[in-house]
mmCIF file of C-alpha atoms and ligand atoms in Angstrom:
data_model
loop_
_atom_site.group_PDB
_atom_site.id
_atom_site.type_symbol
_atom_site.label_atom_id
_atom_site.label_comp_id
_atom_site.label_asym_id
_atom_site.label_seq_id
_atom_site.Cartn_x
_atom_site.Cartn_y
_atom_site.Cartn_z
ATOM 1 C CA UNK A 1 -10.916 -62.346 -27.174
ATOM 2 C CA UNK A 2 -11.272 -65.224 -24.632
ATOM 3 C CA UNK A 3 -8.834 -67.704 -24.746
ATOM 4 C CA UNK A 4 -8.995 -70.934 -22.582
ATOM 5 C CA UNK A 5 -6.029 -72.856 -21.919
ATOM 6 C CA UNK A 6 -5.499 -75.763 -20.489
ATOM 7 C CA UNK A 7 -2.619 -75.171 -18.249
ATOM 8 C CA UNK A 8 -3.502 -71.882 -16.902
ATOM 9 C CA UNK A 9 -5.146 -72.019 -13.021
ATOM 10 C CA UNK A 10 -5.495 -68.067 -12.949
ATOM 11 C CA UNK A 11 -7.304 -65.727 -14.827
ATOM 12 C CA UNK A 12 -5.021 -62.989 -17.001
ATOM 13 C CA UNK A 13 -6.374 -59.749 -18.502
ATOM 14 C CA UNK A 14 -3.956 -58.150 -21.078
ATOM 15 C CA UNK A 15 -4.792 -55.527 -24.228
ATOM 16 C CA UNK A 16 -2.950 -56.327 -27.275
ATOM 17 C CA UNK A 17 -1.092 -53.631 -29.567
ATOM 18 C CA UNK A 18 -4.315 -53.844 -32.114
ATOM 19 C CA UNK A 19 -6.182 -52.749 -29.017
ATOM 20 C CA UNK A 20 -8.284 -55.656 -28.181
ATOM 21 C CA UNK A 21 -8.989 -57.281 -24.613
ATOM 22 C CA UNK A 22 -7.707 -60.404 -24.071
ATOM 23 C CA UNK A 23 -8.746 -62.686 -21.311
ATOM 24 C CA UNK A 24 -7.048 -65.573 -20.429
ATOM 25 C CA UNK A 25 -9.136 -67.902 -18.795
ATOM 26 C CA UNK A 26 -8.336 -71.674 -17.316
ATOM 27 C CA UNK A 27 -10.168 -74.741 -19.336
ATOM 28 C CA UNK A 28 -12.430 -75.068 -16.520
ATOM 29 C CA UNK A 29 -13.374 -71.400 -15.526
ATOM 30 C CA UNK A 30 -17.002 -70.698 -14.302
ATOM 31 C CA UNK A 31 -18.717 -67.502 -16.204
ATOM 32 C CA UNK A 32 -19.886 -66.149 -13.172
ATOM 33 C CA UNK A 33 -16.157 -66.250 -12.140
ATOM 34 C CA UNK A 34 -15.210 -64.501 -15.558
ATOM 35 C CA UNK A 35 -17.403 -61.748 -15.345
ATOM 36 C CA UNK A 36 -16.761 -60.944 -11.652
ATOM 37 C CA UNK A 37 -13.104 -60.773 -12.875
ATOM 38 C CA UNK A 38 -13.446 -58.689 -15.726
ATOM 39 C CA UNK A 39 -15.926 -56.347 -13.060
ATOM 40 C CA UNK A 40 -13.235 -56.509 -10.948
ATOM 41 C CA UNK A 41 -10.526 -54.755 -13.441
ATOM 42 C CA UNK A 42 -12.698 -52.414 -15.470
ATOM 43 C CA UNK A 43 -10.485 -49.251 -14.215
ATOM 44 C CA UNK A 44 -7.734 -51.353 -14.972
ATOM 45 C CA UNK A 45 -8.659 -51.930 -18.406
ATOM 46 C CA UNK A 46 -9.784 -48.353 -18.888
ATOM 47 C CA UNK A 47 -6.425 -46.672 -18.109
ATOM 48 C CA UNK A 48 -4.321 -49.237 -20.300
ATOM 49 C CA UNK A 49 -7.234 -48.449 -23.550
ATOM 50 C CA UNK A 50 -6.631 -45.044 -22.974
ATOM 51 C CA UNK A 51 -2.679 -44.895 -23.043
ATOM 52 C CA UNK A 52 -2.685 -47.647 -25.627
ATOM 53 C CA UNK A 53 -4.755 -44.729 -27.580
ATOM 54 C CA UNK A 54 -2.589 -41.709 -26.608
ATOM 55 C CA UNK A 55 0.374 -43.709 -27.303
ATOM 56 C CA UNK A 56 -1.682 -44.725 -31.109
ATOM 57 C CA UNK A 57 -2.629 -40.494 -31.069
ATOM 58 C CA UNK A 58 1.680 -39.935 -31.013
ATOM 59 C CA UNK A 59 2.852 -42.413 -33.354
ATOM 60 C CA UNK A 60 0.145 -41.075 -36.251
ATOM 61 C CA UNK A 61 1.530 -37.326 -35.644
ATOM 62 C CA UNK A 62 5.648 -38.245 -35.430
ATOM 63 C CA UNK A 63 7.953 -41.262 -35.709
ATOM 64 C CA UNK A 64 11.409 -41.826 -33.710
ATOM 65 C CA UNK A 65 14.149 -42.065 -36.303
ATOM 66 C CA UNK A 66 17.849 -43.069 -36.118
ATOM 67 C CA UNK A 67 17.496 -41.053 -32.347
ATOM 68 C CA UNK A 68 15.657 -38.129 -33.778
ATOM 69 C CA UNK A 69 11.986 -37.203 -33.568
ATOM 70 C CA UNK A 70 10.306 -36.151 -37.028
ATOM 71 C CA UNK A 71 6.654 -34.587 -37.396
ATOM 72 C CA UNK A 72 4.683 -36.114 -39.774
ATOM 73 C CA UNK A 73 3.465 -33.585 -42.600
ATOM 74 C CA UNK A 74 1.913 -34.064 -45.515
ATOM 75 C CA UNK A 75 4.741 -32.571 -48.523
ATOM 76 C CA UNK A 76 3.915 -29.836 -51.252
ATOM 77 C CA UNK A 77 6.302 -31.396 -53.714
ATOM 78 C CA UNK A 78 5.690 -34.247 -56.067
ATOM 79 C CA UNK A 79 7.803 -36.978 -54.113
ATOM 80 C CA UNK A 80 7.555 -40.536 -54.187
ATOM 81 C CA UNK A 81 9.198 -41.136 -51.352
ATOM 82 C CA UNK A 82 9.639 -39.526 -47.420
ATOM 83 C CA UNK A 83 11.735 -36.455 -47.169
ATOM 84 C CA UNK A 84 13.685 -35.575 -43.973
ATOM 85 C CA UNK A 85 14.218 -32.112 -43.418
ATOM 86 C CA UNK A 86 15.105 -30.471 -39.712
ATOM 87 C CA UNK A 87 12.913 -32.016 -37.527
ATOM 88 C CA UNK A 88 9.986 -33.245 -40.188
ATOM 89 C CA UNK A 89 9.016 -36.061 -42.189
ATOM 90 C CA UNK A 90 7.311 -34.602 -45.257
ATOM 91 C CA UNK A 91 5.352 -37.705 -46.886
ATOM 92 C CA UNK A 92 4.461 -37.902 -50.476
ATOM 93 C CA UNK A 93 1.066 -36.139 -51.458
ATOM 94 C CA UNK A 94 -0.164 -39.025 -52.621
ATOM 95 C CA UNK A 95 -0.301 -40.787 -49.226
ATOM 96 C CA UNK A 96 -3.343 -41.083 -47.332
ATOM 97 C CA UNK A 97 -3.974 -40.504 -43.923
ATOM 98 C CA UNK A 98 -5.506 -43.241 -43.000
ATOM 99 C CA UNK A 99 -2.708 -45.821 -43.785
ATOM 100 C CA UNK A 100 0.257 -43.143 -43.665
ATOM 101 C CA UNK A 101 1.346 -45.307 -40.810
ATOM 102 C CA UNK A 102 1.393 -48.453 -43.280
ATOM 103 C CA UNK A 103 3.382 -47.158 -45.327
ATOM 104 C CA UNK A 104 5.969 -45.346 -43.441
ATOM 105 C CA UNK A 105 6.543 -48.602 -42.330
ATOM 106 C CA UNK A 106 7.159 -50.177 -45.303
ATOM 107 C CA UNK A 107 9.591 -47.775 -46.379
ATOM 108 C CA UNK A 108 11.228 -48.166 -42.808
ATOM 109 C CA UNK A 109 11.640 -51.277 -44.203
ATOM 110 C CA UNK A 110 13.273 -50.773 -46.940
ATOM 111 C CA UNK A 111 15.292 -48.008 -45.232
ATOM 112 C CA UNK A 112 16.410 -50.381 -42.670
ATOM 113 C CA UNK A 113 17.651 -53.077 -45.271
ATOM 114 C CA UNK A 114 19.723 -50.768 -46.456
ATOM 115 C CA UNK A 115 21.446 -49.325 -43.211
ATOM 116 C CA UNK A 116 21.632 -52.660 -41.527
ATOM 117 C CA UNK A 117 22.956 -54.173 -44.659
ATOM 118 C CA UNK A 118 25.737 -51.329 -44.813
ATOM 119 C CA UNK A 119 26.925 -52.201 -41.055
ATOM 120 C CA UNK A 120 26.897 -55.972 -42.075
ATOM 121 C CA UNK A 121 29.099 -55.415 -45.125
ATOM 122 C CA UNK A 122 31.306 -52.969 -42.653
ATOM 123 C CA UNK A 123 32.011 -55.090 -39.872
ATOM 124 C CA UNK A 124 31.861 -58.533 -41.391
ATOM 125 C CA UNK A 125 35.568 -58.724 -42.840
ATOM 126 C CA UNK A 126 36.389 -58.042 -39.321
ATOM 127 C CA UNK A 127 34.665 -61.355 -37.972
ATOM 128 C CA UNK A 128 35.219 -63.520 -40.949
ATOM 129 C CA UNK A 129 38.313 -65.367 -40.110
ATOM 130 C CA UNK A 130 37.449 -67.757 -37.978
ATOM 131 C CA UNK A 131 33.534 -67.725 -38.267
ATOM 132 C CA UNK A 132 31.861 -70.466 -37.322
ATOM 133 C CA UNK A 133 29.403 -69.469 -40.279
ATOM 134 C CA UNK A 134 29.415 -67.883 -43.379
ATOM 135 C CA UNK A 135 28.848 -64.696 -44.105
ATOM 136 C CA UNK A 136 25.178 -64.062 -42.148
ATOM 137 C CA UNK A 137 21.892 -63.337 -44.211
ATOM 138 C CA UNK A 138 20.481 -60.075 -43.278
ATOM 139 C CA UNK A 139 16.452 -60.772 -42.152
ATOM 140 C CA UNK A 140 14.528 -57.881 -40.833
ATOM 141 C CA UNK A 141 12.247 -58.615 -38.352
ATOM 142 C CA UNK A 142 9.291 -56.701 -35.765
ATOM 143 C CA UNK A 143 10.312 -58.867 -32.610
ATOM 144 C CA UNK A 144 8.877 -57.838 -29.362
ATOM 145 C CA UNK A 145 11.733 -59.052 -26.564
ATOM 146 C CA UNK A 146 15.025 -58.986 -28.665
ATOM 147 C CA UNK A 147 16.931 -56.645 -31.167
ATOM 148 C CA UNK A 148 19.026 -59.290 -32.763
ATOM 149 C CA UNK A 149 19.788 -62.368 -32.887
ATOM 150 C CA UNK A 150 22.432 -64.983 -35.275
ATOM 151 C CA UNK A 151 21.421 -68.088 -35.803
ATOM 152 C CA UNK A 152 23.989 -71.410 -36.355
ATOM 153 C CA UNK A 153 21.867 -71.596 -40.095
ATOM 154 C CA UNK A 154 23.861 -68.159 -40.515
ATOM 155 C CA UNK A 155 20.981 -65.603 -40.614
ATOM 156 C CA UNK A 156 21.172 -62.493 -38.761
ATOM 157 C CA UNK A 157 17.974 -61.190 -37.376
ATOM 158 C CA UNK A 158 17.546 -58.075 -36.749
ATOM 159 C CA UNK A 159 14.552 -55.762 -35.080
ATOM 160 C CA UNK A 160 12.762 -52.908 -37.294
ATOM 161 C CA UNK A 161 12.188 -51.147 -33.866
ATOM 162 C CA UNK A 162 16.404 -50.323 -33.870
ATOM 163 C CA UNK A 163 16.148 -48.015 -36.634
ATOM 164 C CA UNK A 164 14.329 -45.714 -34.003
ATOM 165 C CA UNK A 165 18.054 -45.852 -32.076
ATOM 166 C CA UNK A 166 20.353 -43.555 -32.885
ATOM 167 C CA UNK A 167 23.241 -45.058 -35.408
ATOM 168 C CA UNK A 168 26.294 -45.611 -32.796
ATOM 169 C CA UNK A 169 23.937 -48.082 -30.748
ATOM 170 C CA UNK A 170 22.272 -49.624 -33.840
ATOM 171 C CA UNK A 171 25.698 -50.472 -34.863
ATOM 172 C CA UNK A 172 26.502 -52.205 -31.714
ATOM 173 C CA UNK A 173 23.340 -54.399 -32.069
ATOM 174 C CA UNK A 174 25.164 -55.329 -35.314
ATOM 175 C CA UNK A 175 28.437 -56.027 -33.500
ATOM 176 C CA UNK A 176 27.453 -58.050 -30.835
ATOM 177 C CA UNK A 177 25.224 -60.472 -32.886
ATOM 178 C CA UNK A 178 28.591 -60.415 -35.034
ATOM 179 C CA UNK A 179 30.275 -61.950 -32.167
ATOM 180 C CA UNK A 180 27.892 -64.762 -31.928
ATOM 181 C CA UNK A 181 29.487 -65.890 -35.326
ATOM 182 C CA UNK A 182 32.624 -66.626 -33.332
ATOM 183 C CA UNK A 183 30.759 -67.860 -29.704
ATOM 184 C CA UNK A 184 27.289 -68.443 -29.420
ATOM 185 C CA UNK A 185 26.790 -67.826 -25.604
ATOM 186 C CA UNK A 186 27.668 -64.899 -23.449
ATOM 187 C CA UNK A 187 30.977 -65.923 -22.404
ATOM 188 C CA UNK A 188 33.584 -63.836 -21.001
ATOM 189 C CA UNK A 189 35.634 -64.971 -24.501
ATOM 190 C CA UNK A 190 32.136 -63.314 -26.481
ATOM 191 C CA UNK A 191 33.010 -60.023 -24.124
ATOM 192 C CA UNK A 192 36.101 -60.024 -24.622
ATOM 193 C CA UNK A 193 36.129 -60.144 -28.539
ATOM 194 C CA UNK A 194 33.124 -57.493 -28.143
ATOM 195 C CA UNK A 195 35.572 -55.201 -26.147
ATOM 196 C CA UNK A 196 38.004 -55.958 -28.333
ATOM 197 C CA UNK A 197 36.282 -55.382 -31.506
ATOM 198 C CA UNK A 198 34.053 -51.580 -29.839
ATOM 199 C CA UNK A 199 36.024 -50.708 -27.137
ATOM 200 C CA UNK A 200 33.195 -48.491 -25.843
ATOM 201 C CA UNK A 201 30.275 -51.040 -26.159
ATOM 202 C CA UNK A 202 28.985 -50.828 -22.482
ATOM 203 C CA UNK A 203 28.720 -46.867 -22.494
ATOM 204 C CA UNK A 204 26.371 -48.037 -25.652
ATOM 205 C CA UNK A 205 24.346 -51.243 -23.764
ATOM 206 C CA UNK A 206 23.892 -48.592 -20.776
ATOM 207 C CA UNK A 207 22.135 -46.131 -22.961
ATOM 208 C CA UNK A 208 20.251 -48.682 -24.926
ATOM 209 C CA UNK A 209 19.340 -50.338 -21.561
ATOM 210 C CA UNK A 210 18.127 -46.694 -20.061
ATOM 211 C CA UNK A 211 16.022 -46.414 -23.624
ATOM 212 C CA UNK A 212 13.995 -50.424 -22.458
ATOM 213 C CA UNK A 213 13.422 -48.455 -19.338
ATOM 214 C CA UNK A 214 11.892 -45.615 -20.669
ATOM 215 C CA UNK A 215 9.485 -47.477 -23.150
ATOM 216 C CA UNK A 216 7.350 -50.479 -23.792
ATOM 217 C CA UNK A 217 10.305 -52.379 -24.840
HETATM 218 ZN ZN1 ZN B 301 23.759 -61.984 -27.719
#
């Protein structure tokens, strides 16, 4: 896909998550200057294809769950719904291949209503007095730079990617955006009620921050 903007005075080669090669080109680019480009960064573009499709190859044989990795096989029992047992995910029979990964993630969805919802209902008599909203509407989002977020309307977002964290560190998420329902910013007074409310919070942002490092995210 070629897009032209006009603000852009460089040339910018990226592959999306669907796999396809995006160019981003300045309104007035020649083609000769496009192609030589694109020349220029076929290895480049190779390498990135190829891990985008190794990295496609894992996440149709396993999924990351609540900090735990579970094979993907197909189950000999008449079930409706994903079983977890030791270190697989047995999927109903009547799943296909082809869009298993469809709908494992709708019933991530639905699995992560549920746990997020639970935290929410956990923590928020601890915030409540004092709120500067009411009690925050639970929306589950894919979001590509950001795990949570509150917003002053009173919903709390919240990323489908944290149900692949294990539970201590998906429950800070939920604290911290908690805290935004008393200060919006990152003040030391947001800190200190986040200290105050998990005293062990930054051995939890550490390990979530070594987890961006080792990833995409
Ligand atoms: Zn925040």
């Amino acid at each position: 896909m070629i897009i032209r903007a006009m603000k852009r005075k460089s040339l910018r080669l990226g592959v999306t998550e669907g796999g396809d090669v995006e160019v981003k080109v300045p309104l007035r680019c020649p083609k000769n200057e496009l192609i030589a480009f694109l020349n220029k960064h076929t290895d480049w573009l190779e390498l990135r294809l190829e891990q985008l499709q190794s990295r496609q190859q894992v996440q149709r044989e396993q999924m990351l769950y609540l900090g735990q990795v579970f094979r993907f096989q197909q189950s000999s029992q008449k079930s409706k719904q994903p079983v977890l047992l030791g270190e697989t995910c047995y999927y109903p029979q009547s799943w296909d291949q082809d869009n298993l990964l469809a709908k494992i993630e709708l019933w991530q969805r639905v699995q992560s209503k549920e746990l997020f919802q639970q935290l929410i209902d956990r923590w928020w008599p601890h915030f409540s007095q004092g709120a500067l909203i009411s009690r925050p509407v639970l929306r589950v989002k894919k979001m590509r730079s950001r795990w949570g977020s509150l917003s002053s309307k009173g919903y709390i977002n919240l990323n489908l990617k944290l149900l692949e964290l294990k539970p201590e560190i998906i429950e800070m998420v939920v604290v911290h955006e908690l805290c935004h329902s008393h200060y919006f910013d990152h003040s030391k007074n947001f800190y200190r009620l986040m200290a105050e409310k998990l005293p062990h919070y930054k051995e939890l942002e550490a390990q979530l921050k070594q987890i961006e490092k080792g990833s995409a995210y």
